[in-house]
mmCIF file of C-alpha atoms in Angstrom:
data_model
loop_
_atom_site.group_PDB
_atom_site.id
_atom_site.type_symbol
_atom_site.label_atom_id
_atom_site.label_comp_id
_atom_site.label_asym_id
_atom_site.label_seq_id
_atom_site.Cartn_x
_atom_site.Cartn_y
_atom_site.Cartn_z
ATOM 1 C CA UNK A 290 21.506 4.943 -3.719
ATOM 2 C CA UNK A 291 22.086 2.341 -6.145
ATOM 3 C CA UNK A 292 23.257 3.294 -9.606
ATOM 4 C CA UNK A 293 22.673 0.999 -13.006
ATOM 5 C CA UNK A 294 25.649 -0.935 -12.508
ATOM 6 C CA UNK A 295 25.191 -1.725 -8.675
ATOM 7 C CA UNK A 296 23.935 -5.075 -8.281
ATOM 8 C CA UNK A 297 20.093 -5.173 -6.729
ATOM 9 C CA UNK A 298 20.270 -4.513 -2.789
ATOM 10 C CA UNK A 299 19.627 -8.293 -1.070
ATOM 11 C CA UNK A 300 17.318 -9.629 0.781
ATOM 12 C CA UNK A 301 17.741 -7.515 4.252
ATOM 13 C CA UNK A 302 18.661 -4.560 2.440
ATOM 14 C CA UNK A 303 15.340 -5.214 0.284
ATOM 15 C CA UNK A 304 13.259 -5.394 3.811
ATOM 16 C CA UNK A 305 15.338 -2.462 5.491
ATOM 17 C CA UNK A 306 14.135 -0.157 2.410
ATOM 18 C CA UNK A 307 10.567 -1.999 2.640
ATOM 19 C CA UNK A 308 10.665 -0.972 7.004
ATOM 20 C CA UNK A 309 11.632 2.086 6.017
ATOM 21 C CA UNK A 310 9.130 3.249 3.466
ATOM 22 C CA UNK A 311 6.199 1.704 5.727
ATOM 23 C CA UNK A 312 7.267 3.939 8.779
ATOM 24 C CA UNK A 313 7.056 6.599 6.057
ATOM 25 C CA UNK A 314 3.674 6.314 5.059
ATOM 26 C CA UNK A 315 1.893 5.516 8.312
ATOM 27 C CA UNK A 316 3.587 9.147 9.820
ATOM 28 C CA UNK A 317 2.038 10.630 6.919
ATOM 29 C CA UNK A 318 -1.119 8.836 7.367
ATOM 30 C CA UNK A 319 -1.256 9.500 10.913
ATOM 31 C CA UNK A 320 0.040 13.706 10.144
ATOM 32 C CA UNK A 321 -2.311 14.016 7.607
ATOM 33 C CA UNK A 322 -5.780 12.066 10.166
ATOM 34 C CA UNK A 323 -4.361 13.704 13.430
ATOM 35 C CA UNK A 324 -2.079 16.771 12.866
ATOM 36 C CA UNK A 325 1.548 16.434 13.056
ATOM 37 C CA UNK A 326 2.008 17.705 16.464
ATOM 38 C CA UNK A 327 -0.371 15.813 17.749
ATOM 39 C CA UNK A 328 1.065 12.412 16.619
ATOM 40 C CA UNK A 329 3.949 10.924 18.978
ATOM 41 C CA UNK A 330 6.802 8.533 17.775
ATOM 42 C CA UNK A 331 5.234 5.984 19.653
ATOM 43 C CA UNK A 332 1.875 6.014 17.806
ATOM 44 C CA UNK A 333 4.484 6.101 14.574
ATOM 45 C CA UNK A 334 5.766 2.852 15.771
ATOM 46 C CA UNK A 335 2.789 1.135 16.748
ATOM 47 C CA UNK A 336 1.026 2.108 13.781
ATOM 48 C CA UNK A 337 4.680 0.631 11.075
ATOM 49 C CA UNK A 338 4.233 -2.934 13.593
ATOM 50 C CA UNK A 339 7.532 -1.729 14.386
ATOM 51 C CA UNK A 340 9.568 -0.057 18.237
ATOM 52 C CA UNK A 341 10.486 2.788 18.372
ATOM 53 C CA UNK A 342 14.434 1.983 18.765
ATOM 54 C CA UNK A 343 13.845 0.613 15.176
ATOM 55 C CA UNK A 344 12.000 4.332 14.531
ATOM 56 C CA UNK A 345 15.008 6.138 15.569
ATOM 57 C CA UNK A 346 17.555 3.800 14.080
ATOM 58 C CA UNK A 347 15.844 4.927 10.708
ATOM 59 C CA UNK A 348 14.921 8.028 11.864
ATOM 60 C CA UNK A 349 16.735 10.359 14.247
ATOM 61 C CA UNK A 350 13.902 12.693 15.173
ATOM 62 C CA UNK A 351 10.443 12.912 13.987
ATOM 63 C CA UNK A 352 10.960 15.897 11.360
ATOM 64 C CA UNK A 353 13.074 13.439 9.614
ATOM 65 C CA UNK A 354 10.455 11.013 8.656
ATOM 66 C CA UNK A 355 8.896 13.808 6.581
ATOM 67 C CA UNK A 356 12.538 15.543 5.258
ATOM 68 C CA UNK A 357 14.256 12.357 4.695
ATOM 69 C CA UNK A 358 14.362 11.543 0.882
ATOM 70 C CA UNK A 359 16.358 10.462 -1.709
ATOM 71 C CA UNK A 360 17.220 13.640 -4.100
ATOM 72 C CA UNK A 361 20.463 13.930 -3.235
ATOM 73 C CA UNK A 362 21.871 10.942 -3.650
ATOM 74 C CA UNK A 363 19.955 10.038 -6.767
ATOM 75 C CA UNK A 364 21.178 13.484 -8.530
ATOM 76 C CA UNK A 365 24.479 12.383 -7.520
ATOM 77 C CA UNK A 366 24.198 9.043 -9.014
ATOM 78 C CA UNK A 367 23.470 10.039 -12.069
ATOM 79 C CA UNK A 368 25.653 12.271 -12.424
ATOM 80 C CA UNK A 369 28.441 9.767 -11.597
ATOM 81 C CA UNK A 370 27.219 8.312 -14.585
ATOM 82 C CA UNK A 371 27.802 10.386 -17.532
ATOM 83 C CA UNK A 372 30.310 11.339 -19.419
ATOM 84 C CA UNK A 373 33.028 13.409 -18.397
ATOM 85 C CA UNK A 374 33.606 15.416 -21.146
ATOM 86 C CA UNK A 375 29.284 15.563 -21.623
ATOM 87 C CA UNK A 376 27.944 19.309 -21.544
ATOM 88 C CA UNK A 377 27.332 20.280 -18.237
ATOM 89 C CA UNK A 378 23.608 21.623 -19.345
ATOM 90 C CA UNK A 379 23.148 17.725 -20.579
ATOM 91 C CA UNK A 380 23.963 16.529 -17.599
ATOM 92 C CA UNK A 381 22.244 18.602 -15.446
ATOM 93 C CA UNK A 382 19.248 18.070 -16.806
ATOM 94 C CA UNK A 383 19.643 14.069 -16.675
ATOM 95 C CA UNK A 384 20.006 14.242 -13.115
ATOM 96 C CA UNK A 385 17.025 16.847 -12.737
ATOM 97 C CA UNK A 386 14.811 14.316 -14.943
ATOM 98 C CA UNK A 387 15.750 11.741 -12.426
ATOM 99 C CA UNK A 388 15.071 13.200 -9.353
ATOM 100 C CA UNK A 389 11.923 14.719 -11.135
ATOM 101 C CA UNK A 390 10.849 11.205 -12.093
ATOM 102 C CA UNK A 391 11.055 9.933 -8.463
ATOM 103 C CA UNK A 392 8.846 12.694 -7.332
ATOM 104 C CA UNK A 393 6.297 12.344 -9.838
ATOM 105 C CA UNK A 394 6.233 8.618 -9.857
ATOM 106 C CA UNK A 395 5.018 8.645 -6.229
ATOM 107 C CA UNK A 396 3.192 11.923 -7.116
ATOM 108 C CA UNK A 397 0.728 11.067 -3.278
ATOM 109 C CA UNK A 398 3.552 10.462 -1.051
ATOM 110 C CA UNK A 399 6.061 13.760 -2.471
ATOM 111 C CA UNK A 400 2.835 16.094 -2.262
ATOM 112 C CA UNK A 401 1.851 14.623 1.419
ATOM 113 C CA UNK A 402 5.415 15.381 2.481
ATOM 114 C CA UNK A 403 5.754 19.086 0.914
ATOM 115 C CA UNK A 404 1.939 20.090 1.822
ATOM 116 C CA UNK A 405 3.694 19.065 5.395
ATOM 117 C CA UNK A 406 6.737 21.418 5.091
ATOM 118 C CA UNK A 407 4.627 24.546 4.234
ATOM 119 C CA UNK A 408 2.636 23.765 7.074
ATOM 120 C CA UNK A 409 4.508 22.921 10.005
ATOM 121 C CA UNK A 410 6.993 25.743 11.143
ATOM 122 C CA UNK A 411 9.379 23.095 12.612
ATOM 123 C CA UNK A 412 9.679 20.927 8.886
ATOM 124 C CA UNK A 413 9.590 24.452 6.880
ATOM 125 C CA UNK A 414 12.730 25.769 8.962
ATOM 126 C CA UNK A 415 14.519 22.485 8.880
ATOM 127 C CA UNK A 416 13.483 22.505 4.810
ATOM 128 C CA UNK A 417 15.220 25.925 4.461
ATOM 129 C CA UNK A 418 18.319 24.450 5.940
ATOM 130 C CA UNK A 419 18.373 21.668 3.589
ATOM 131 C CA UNK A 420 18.094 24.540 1.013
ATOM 132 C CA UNK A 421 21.700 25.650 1.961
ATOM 133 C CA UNK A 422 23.027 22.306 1.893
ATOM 134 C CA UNK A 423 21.550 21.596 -1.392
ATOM 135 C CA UNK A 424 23.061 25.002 -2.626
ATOM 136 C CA UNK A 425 26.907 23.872 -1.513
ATOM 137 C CA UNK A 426 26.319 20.041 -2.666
ATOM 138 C CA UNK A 427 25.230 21.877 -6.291
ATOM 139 C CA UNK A 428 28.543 24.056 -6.263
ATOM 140 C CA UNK A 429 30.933 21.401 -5.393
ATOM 141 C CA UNK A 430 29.566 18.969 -8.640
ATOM 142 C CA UNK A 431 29.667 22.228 -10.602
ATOM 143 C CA UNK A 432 33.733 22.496 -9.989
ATOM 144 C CA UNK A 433 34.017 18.835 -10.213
ATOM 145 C CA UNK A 434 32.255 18.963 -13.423
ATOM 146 C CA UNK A 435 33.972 22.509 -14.826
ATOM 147 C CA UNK A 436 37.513 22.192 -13.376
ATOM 148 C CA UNK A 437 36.579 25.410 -11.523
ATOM 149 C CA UNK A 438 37.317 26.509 -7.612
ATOM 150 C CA UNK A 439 34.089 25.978 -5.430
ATOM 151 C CA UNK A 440 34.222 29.293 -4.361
ATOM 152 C CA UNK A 441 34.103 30.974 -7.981
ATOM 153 C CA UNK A 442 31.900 33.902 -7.843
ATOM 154 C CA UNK A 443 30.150 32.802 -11.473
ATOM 155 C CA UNK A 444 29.970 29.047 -10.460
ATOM 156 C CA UNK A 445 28.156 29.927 -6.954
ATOM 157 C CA UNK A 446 25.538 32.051 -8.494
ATOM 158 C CA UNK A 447 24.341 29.168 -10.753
ATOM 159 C CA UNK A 448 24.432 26.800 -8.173
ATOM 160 C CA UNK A 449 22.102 28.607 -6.243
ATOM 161 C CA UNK A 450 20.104 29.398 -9.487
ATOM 162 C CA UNK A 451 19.687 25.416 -9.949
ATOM 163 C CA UNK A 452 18.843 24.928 -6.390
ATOM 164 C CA UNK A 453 15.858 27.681 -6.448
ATOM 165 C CA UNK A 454 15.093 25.503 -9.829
ATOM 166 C CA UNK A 455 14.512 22.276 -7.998
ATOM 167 C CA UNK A 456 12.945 23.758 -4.776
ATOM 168 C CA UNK A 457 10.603 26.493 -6.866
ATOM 169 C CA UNK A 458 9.367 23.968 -8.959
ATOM 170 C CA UNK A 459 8.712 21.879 -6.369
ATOM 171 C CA UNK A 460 6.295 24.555 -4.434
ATOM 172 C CA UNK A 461 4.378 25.357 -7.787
ATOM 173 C CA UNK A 462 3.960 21.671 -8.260
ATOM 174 C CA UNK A 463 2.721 21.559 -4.313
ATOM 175 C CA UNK A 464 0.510 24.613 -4.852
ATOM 176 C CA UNK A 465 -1.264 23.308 -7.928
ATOM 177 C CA UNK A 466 -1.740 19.987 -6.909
ATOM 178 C CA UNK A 467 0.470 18.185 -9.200
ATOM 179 C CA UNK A 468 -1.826 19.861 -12.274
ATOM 180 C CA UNK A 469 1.241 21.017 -14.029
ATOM 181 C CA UNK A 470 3.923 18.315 -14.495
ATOM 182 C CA UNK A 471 6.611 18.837 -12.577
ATOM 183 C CA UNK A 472 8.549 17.737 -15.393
ATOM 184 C CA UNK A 473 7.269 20.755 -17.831
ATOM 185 C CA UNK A 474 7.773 23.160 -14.656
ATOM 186 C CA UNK A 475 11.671 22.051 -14.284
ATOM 187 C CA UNK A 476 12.273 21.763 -18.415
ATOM 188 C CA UNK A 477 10.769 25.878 -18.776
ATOM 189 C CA UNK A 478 13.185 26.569 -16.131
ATOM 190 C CA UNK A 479 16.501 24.859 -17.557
ATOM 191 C CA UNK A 480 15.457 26.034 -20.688
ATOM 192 C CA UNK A 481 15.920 29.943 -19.289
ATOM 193 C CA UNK A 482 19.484 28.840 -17.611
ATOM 194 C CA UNK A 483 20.763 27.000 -19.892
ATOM 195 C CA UNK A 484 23.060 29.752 -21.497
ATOM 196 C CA UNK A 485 24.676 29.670 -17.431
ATOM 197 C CA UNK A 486 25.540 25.965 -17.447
ATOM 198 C CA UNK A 487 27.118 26.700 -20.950
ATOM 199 C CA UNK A 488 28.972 29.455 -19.643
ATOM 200 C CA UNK A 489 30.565 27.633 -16.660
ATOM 201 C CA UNK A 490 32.497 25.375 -18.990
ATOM 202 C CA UNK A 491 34.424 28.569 -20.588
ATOM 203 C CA UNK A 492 37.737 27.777 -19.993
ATOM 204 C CA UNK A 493 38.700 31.144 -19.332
ATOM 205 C CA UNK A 494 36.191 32.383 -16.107
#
């Protein structure tokens, strides 16, 4: 993920993201036309003009073409971004707006993907495990950001608060069709932690 002082990707990088977002959206098409069990790789790939070595170069099984995003790293971009001594509720909330953004900006393609999850056992199991991950990735920017041990008590019970944030938000947003900004839905719910981030940076946990 690039951040704003990265120069633009090139050329190949430019049609590598292009490949990769077009093998995207015709598993989705086909998912959404045909049911995702009943769509192979190979339709995938004949559908994206593509084989489907190039499928699993991009994507290693079929549940990945639905999980795979770009959260993560564009949370941690931005937070690589601010300033150190910023307050951590600040710059949680500029990477939250960011990721938020993302989803909202390509409102069809995040709801086709999460209406997935909550449907297929396979993507919603996978999804929970992503949960976890999201949980540790959360509590090792928190110490980074706090001067705190991973593994403090206080600083692992807000990372999992700001995980069930993102991921809550994201199933309301899901369940009313993108009615209710996703934005509002994540700003309500910083707004009630807020005294947690503030917390964290007490010198004296």
């Amino acid at each position: 993920m690039s951040t704003p002082t990265d120069p633009p990707p090139g050329l190949r990088e430019r049609k590598k993201i292009k490949l990769r977002r077009l093998i995207q959206t015709e598993s989705l098409r086909l998912f959404e036309t045909q049911g995702y069990e009943h769509t192979t790789v190979e339709q995938i790939a004949e559908a994206a003009e593509t084989s489907t070595t190039t499928f699993y170069r991009y994507f290693p099984t079929k549940e990945d073409v639905v999980l795979d995003n770009d959260a993560s790293p564009l949370f941690e971009a931005t937070v690589a971004t601010r300033p150190a001594g910023e307050p951590l509720a600040v710059t949680i909330r500029a990477a939250m707006a960011a990721v938020v953004g993302a989803a909202e900006a390509d409102r069809d393609h995040t709801l086709a993907r999460m209406r997935l999850i909550e449907t297929v056992p396979a993507l919603e199991a996978r999804y929970a495990g992503q949960e976890r991950r999201t949980i540790g990735y959360l509590a090792r920017l928190l110490a980074d950001r706090t001067s705190r041990p991973p593994d403090d008590y206080q600083l692992e019970l807000v990372a999992f608060v700001l995980a069930g944030v993102l991921f809550t938000a994201s199933r309301r947003w899901v369940a009313d069709q993108g009615a209710t900004p996703m934005t509002s839905l994540v700003d309500q719910a910083l707004t009630t932690i807020e005294p947690l981030l503030t917390a964290l940076q007490d010198p004296t946990p």
